[in-house]
Amino acid sequence: MLSLEGLSIGDAFGQMFFGKTDLMLAMIGHRALPASPWFITDDSIMAIGLVETLQEKGHVDQDLLAQRFAENYEINPNRGYGGMAHRILLSIGQGMDWREVAPAVFDGSGSYGNGGAMRVAPLGGYFADASEESSEESVIERLIHEARHSAEVTHSHIEGQAGAIAVALAAYWAWTHRQDKHPEHRAKGAEQGKSMLAFVRDRLPDTETQAGIHNAYKLPFSYSVETAVSALGNGTRLSAQDTVPFALWCAGRHINSFEDALWATVQGLGDRDTTCAIVGGVVALSVGYAGIPAEWQKSRETLNDWKSRGSASCD
């Protein structure tokens, strides 16, 4: 699946830039690619679980999705999972119901982390194809429902779910406005990027994440990445509202260039494997396989290798 390819390459690319800040910024400034192989993290592995569920059921079957997440976690738990993810997935793997586990975390408020958003872009691409056969509004309504369900298994807080809905909508938009379908969009990249942000913002629940995306919409693409980080966040807080607005601003800013989008995103530092995973999963749907540099595709470890590799290279 195209979006999973872009997501996993973005994830692995961003993951390779955790290190001494001065050195990382120097590499980014010179666009010096890290040595291969690039290792994927939990962002890609959870996206794989989501894709497996969609392929088997054709929709987000939450019980199966929770099972896939827990099974894949057990195969290799050392891929950069956050502390709360460890707790949730261990509990599910031990037979507890996700309906009890996910809402109980953080003193019963549920998680508003960025985990639902980091893995969801393939869902947007999956349901976007249905827009060829059904009305756009009915497809979008279902996509929002499915995105919320995909997040709810681990993120019961509305912000965590809003982040997932936002990225799924951006991925949907990227595919339905892709370059090979609308080649004229290549010449109107900035304008199209703003259209994507407005499309997402206008369909989100009233949340801090929505407010952040509105701020991203208002922020000119001519501004520096550093200014965008100061205004929108960069995932340092690991929350949806601190991650998704910046990631979608970067995706919109470079909706026609996978390479430019990822270099801009990683320049923002922060939770860079997750922001790059989100951006890669969205922008890949706009540019297609041909728009992803071949060297980047070869540098990422094959998607089956995660089952045997350990955590030495993951943040």
Tab-separated table of C-alpha atoms in Angstrom, residues 21-192:
chain	number	residue	atom	x	y	z
A	21	THR	CA	21.424	18.124	18.157
A	22	ASP	CA	24.266	20.075	16.528
A	23	LEU	CA	25.304	17.070	14.466
A	24	MET	CA	21.749	16.281	13.437
A	25	LEU	CA	21.073	19.872	12.364
A	26	ALA	CA	24.324	19.925	10.373
A	27	MET	CA	23.319	16.744	8.548
A	28	ILE	CA	19.843	18.140	7.898
A	29	GLY	CA	21.264	21.450	6.692
A	30	HIS	CA	23.419	19.627	4.137
A	31	ARG	CA	20.688	17.074	3.379
A	32	ALA	CA	23.142	14.328	4.227
A	33	LEU	CA	21.263	11.044	4.245
A	34	PRO	CA	21.996	8.692	7.159
A	35	ALA	CA	23.776	5.441	6.390
A	36	SER	CA	21.427	2.560	5.637
A	37	PRO	CA	19.622	0.550	6.768
A	38	TRP	CA	17.051	2.885	8.297
A	39	PHE	CA	15.041	1.168	11.003
A	40	ILE	CA	11.301	1.500	11.429
A	41	THR	CA	9.689	2.079	14.821
A	42	ASP	CA	6.367	1.373	16.502
A	43	ASP	CA	4.775	3.967	14.191
A	44	SER	CA	5.179	1.657	11.196
A	45	ILE	CA	4.503	-1.547	13.107
A	46	MET	CA	1.176	-0.266	14.371
A	47	ALA	CA	0.344	0.982	10.869
A	48	ILE	CA	1.062	-2.534	9.609
A	49	GLY	CA	-1.421	-3.868	12.177
A	50	LEU	CA	-4.033	-1.426	10.917
A	51	VAL	CA	-3.419	-2.386	7.287
A	52	GLU	CA	-3.616	-6.085	8.178
A	53	THR	CA	-6.994	-5.469	9.803
A	54	LEU	CA	-8.317	-3.521	6.812
A	55	GLN	CA	-7.166	-6.207	4.414
A	56	GLU	CA	-8.845	-8.933	6.459
A	57	LYS	CA	-12.084	-7.166	7.385
A	58	GLY	CA	-12.492	-4.224	5.022
A	59	HIS	CA	-13.085	-1.914	7.978
A	60	VAL	CA	-11.707	-1.173	11.444
A	61	ASP	CA	-12.723	-4.191	13.484
A	62	GLN	CA	-11.589	-2.870	16.857
A	63	ASP	CA	-11.222	-6.251	18.541
A	64	LEU	CA	-9.076	-7.588	15.710
A	65	LEU	CA	-7.083	-4.351	15.589
A	66	ALA	CA	-6.350	-4.537	19.312
A	67	GLN	CA	-5.292	-8.164	18.859
A	68	ARG	CA	-2.972	-7.260	15.969
A	69	PHE	CA	-1.405	-4.434	17.961
A	70	ALA	CA	-0.783	-6.704	20.942
A	71	GLU	CA	0.536	-9.595	18.845
A	72	ASN	CA	2.919	-7.387	16.888
A	73	TYR	CA	4.064	-5.734	20.100
A	74	GLU	CA	4.839	-9.134	21.632
A	75	ILE	CA	6.915	-10.163	18.602
A	76	ASN	CA	9.235	-7.229	19.166
A	77	PRO	CA	8.430	-4.762	21.983
A	78	ASN	CA	11.723	-2.913	21.533
A	79	ARG	CA	10.802	-0.605	18.697
A	80	GLY	CA	10.360	2.694	20.477
A	81	TYR	CA	6.930	2.188	22.019
A	82	GLY	CA	6.080	4.826	24.617
A	83	GLY	CA	5.600	3.959	28.260
A	84	MET	CA	1.803	4.090	28.137
A	85	ALA	CA	1.766	2.032	24.930
A	86	HIS	CA	3.790	-0.652	26.709
A	87	ARG	CA	1.223	-0.717	29.501
A	88	ILE	CA	-1.807	-0.830	27.198
A	89	LEU	CA	-0.453	-3.430	24.794
A	90	LEU	CA	0.888	-5.661	27.550
A	91	SER	CA	-2.530	-5.600	29.216
A	92	ILE	CA	-4.346	-6.426	25.980
A	93	GLY	CA	-1.863	-9.212	25.280
A	94	GLN	CA	-2.594	-10.641	28.715
A	95	GLY	CA	-6.271	-10.928	27.818
A	96	MET	CA	-7.716	-7.669	29.140
A	97	ASP	CA	-10.387	-5.909	27.071
A	98	TRP	CA	-9.153	-2.773	25.343
A	99	ARG	CA	-12.496	-1.162	26.280
A	100	GLU	CA	-11.366	-1.293	29.901
A	101	VAL	CA	-7.665	-0.711	29.417
A	102	ALA	CA	-7.594	2.353	27.129
A	103	PRO	CA	-10.070	4.541	29.085
A	104	ALA	CA	-8.374	3.760	32.395
A	105	VAL	CA	-4.994	5.340	31.676
A	106	PHE	CA	-4.016	8.787	32.932
A	107	ASP	CA	-6.385	8.527	35.916
A	108	GLY	CA	-9.330	7.684	33.698
A	109	SER	CA	-8.965	10.516	31.172
A	110	GLY	CA	-7.562	8.282	28.433
A	111	SER	CA	-4.583	9.067	26.238
A	112	TYR	CA	-4.430	12.129	24.009
A	113	GLY	CA	-1.049	11.090	22.623
A	114	ASN	CA	-0.027	11.099	18.974
A	115	GLY	CA	-0.141	7.304	18.557
A	116	GLY	CA	-3.527	7.265	16.845
A	117	ALA	CA	-2.350	9.864	14.337
A	118	MET	CA	1.043	8.330	13.565
A	119	ARG	CA	-0.380	5.074	12.166
A	120	VAL	CA	-3.586	6.141	10.443
A	121	ALA	CA	-2.621	7.610	7.039
A	122	PRO	CA	-3.152	4.264	5.205
A	123	LEU	CA	-6.777	4.331	6.383
A	124	GLY	CA	-7.338	7.581	4.502
A	125	GLY	CA	-5.894	6.082	1.342
A	126	TYR	CA	-7.895	2.878	1.767
A	127	PHE	CA	-11.265	4.609	1.939
A	128	ALA	CA	-10.404	7.326	-0.581
A	129	ASP	CA	-10.779	4.808	-3.394
A	130	ALA	CA	-14.428	4.355	-2.388
A	131	SER	CA	-15.092	7.981	-3.363
A	132	GLU	CA	-15.032	6.837	-6.989
A	133	GLU	CA	-18.167	4.772	-6.348
A	134	SER	CA	-20.027	6.623	-3.551
A	135	SER	CA	-20.822	10.236	-2.744
A	136	GLU	CA	-17.905	12.134	-1.285
A	137	GLU	CA	-19.757	13.172	1.849
A	138	SER	CA	-20.828	9.614	2.670
A	139	VAL	CA	-17.249	8.390	2.230
A	140	ILE	CA	-15.896	11.194	4.408
A	141	GLU	CA	-18.470	10.460	7.095
A	142	ARG	CA	-17.436	6.825	7.129
A	143	LEU	CA	-13.736	7.710	7.100
A	144	ILE	CA	-14.166	9.910	10.177
A	145	HIS	CA	-16.016	7.068	11.913
A	146	GLU	CA	-13.320	4.540	11.010
A	147	ALA	CA	-10.460	6.849	11.997
A	148	ARG	CA	-12.035	7.467	15.391
A	149	HIS	CA	-12.471	3.707	15.871
A	150	SER	CA	-8.853	3.056	14.892
A	151	ALA	CA	-7.615	5.462	17.564
A	152	GLU	CA	-10.088	4.467	20.276
A	153	VAL	CA	-8.453	1.089	20.818
A	154	THR	CA	-5.533	2.840	22.517
A	155	HIS	CA	-6.578	6.514	22.730
A	156	SER	CA	-9.952	7.136	24.348
A	157	HIS	CA	-9.403	10.889	24.794
A	158	ILE	CA	-11.063	13.084	22.154
A	159	GLU	CA	-7.762	14.825	21.321
A	160	GLY	CA	-6.053	11.534	20.491
A	161	GLN	CA	-8.988	10.632	18.270
A	162	ALA	CA	-9.097	14.084	16.651
A	163	GLY	CA	-5.448	13.681	15.699
A	164	ALA	CA	-6.206	10.400	13.963
A	165	ILE	CA	-9.221	11.865	12.168
A	166	ALA	CA	-7.129	14.814	10.984
A	167	VAL	CA	-4.383	12.677	9.453
A	168	ALA	CA	-6.879	10.292	7.848
A	169	LEU	CA	-8.677	13.242	6.265
A	170	ALA	CA	-5.385	14.710	5.012
A	171	ALA	CA	-4.475	11.351	3.473
A	172	TYR	CA	-7.902	11.131	1.844
A	173	TRP	CA	-7.451	14.620	0.413
A	174	ALA	CA	-3.958	13.840	-0.872
A	175	TRP	CA	-5.156	10.773	-2.771
A	176	THR	CA	-8.263	12.390	-4.266
A	177	HIS	CA	-6.165	15.379	-5.377
A	178	ARG	CA	-3.075	13.390	-6.380
A	179	GLN	CA	-0.751	14.648	-9.058
A	180	ASP	CA	-1.432	11.946	-11.635
A	181	LYS	CA	-5.152	12.695	-11.410
A	182	HIS	CA	-4.786	16.485	-11.236
A	183	PRO	CA	-1.344	17.302	-12.728
A	184	GLU	CA	-2.154	21.013	-12.674
A	185	HIS	CA	-1.824	20.891	-8.864
A	186	ARG	CA	1.947	20.598	-9.170
A	187	ALA	CA	2.063	24.253	-10.197
A	188	LYS	CA	-0.186	25.314	-7.327
A	189	GLY	CA	1.424	23.472	-4.445
A	190	ALA	CA	1.053	26.170	-1.766
A	191	GLU	CA	-2.529	26.894	-2.717
A	192	GLN	CA	-3.333	23.194	-2.657
